[in-house]
Amino acid sequence: MGERLCIDDRIQVARYLTPLDREELEILGQLLGLSYATVTNHKNSSLAVYRSSILKAWLLKRDEVNEKGGPSWITLEAALRDELLGHAGIADEINRDHCKRVSLNSKASSKATLQT
């Protein structure tokens, strides 16, 4: 389901999520498969620490993350588009910056396979 993300991608992903407040980060975490206990664990910390803790848990595949598609740009984009969040603008940025590239890379490798 798209380019897989890992813990090393945390800063890059966090840059897209700076507009989200605590409540939105909590909802995002749950949409991505994190439990309520996980998403509320650091809720009283600074917003940056809270955002980082949610991303870390997601990128490390805690709770039910794999059942929700695992950490990828596509799953993040879909969660941001969910009606509970409604952050289509951020989702569009992610799609433009990452998802189209994945699609183009897939087409290029399919074309190369057909030519061999």
Short mmCIF file of C-alpha atoms in Angstrom, two decimals:
data_model
loop_
_atom_site.label_atom_id
_atom_site.label_comp_id
_atom_site.label_asym_id
_atom_site.label_seq_id
_atom_site.Cartn_x
_atom_site.Cartn_y
_atom_site.Cartn_z
CA MET A 1 0.00 0.00 0.00
CA GLY A 2 2.41 2.66 -1.18
CA GLU A 3 5.89 3.56 -0.04
CA ARG A 4 6.44 2.17 3.46
CA LEU A 5 7.62 4.59 6.09
CA CYS A 6 9.88 3.88 9.05
CA ILE A 7 11.03 5.68 12.19
CA ASP A 8 13.71 7.51 10.17
CA ASP A 9 10.90 9.32 8.31
CA ARG A 10 9.45 10.89 11.48
CA ILE A 11 10.76 14.43 10.90
CA GLN A 12 9.67 14.45 7.26
CA VAL A 13 6.15 13.29 8.19
CA ALA A 14 5.95 15.70 11.16
CA ARG A 15 6.46 18.69 8.85
CA TYR A 16 3.11 17.96 7.19
CA LEU A 17 1.30 17.66 10.50
CA THR A 18 2.30 20.96 12.14
CA PRO A 19 -1.13 22.55 11.43
CA LEU A 20 -2.94 19.86 13.48
CA ASP A 21 -3.93 20.61 17.06
CA ARG A 22 -4.01 18.05 19.91
CA GLU A 23 -7.56 16.89 19.25
CA GLU A 24 -6.82 16.39 15.56
CA LEU A 25 -3.61 14.50 16.36
CA GLU A 26 -5.57 12.22 18.69
CA ILE A 27 -8.14 11.50 15.97
CA LEU A 28 -5.41 11.00 13.37
CA GLY A 29 -3.62 8.51 15.61
CA GLN A 30 -6.79 6.50 16.09
CA LEU A 31 -7.60 6.58 12.36
CA LEU A 32 -4.10 5.21 11.73
CA GLY A 33 -4.69 2.29 14.12
CA LEU A 34 -3.30 3.53 17.43
CA SER A 35 -5.27 2.78 20.60
CA TYR A 36 -6.81 5.49 22.76
CA ALA A 37 -4.26 4.68 25.48
CA THR A 38 -1.39 5.20 23.05
CA VAL A 39 -2.66 8.47 21.58
CA THR A 40 -3.39 10.00 24.97
CA ASN A 41 -0.13 8.87 26.60
CA HIS A 42 1.74 12.18 26.06
CA LYS A 43 -1.25 14.47 25.50
CA ASN A 44 -0.23 16.83 28.32
CA SER A 45 3.27 17.31 26.88
CA SER A 46 4.14 20.13 24.51
CA LEU A 47 2.42 19.92 21.13
CA ALA A 48 5.72 19.03 19.43
CA VAL A 49 6.39 16.18 21.88
CA TYR A 50 2.81 14.95 21.54
CA ARG A 51 3.00 14.98 17.72
CA SER A 52 6.34 13.17 17.85
CA SER A 53 5.03 10.48 20.23
CA ILE A 54 2.07 9.73 17.96
CA LEU A 55 4.27 9.56 14.89
CA LYS A 56 6.79 7.34 16.66
CA ALA A 57 4.06 4.90 17.73
CA TRP A 58 2.61 4.84 14.20
CA LEU A 59 5.97 4.40 12.48
CA LEU A 60 6.90 1.62 14.92
CA LYS A 61 3.59 -0.11 14.06
CA ARG A 62 2.13 -0.14 17.56
CA ASP A 63 -1.38 -1.38 18.33
CA GLU A 64 -3.48 -2.03 15.19
CA VAL A 65 -1.40 0.04 12.74
CA ASN A 66 -0.76 -2.85 10.34
CA GLU A 67 -4.47 -3.64 10.21
CA LYS A 68 -5.09 -0.07 9.01
CA GLY A 69 -2.58 -0.39 6.15
CA GLY A 70 0.69 0.20 8.00
CA PRO A 71 2.82 3.34 7.93
CA SER A 72 2.82 4.72 4.37
CA TRP A 73 2.15 8.01 2.64
CA ILE A 74 -1.06 6.56 1.21
CA THR A 75 -2.50 5.57 4.60
CA LEU A 76 -1.55 8.95 6.05
CA GLU A 77 -3.15 10.74 3.10
CA ALA A 78 -6.38 8.72 3.48
CA ALA A 79 -6.58 9.41 7.23
CA LEU A 80 -6.13 13.14 6.68
CA ARG A 81 -8.97 13.10 4.11
CA ASP A 82 -11.32 11.31 6.53
CA GLU A 83 -14.40 13.39 7.34
CA LEU A 84 -13.42 13.41 11.03
CA LEU A 85 -10.34 15.48 10.14
CA GLY A 86 -11.07 17.07 6.79
CA HIS A 87 -7.48 18.07 6.03
CA ALA A 88 -7.71 17.59 2.27
CA GLY A 89 -5.16 20.36 1.68
CA ILE A 90 -2.46 18.53 3.62
CA ALA A 91 -3.51 15.25 2.00
CA ASP A 92 -3.15 16.90 -1.43
CA GLU A 93 0.39 18.04 -0.54
CA ILE A 94 1.35 14.53 0.51
CA ASN A 95 -0.19 13.10 -2.64
CA ARG A 96 1.65 15.57 -4.84
CA ASP A 97 4.99 15.16 -3.04
CA HIS A 98 4.99 11.40 -2.41
CA CYS A 99 2.12 9.33 -3.78
CA LYS A 100 2.43 10.34 -7.43
CA ARG A 101 6.15 9.59 -7.29
CA VAL A 102 5.38 6.10 -5.97
CA SER A 103 2.89 5.60 -8.80
CA LEU A 104 5.40 6.77 -11.42
CA ASN A 105 8.11 4.51 -9.97
CA SER A 106 5.70 1.55 -10.12
CA LYS A 107 4.87 2.30 -13.76
CA ALA A 108 8.55 2.61 -14.66
CA SER A 109 9.43 -0.73 -13.06
CA SER A 110 6.42 -2.41 -14.73
CA LYS A 111 7.51 -1.02 -18.09
CA ALA A 112 11.09 -2.23 -17.53
CA THR A 113 9.80 -5.70 -16.62
CA LEU A 114 7.72 -5.85 -19.80
CA GLN A 115 10.70 -4.87 -21.94
CA THR A 116 12.93 -7.65 -20.58
#
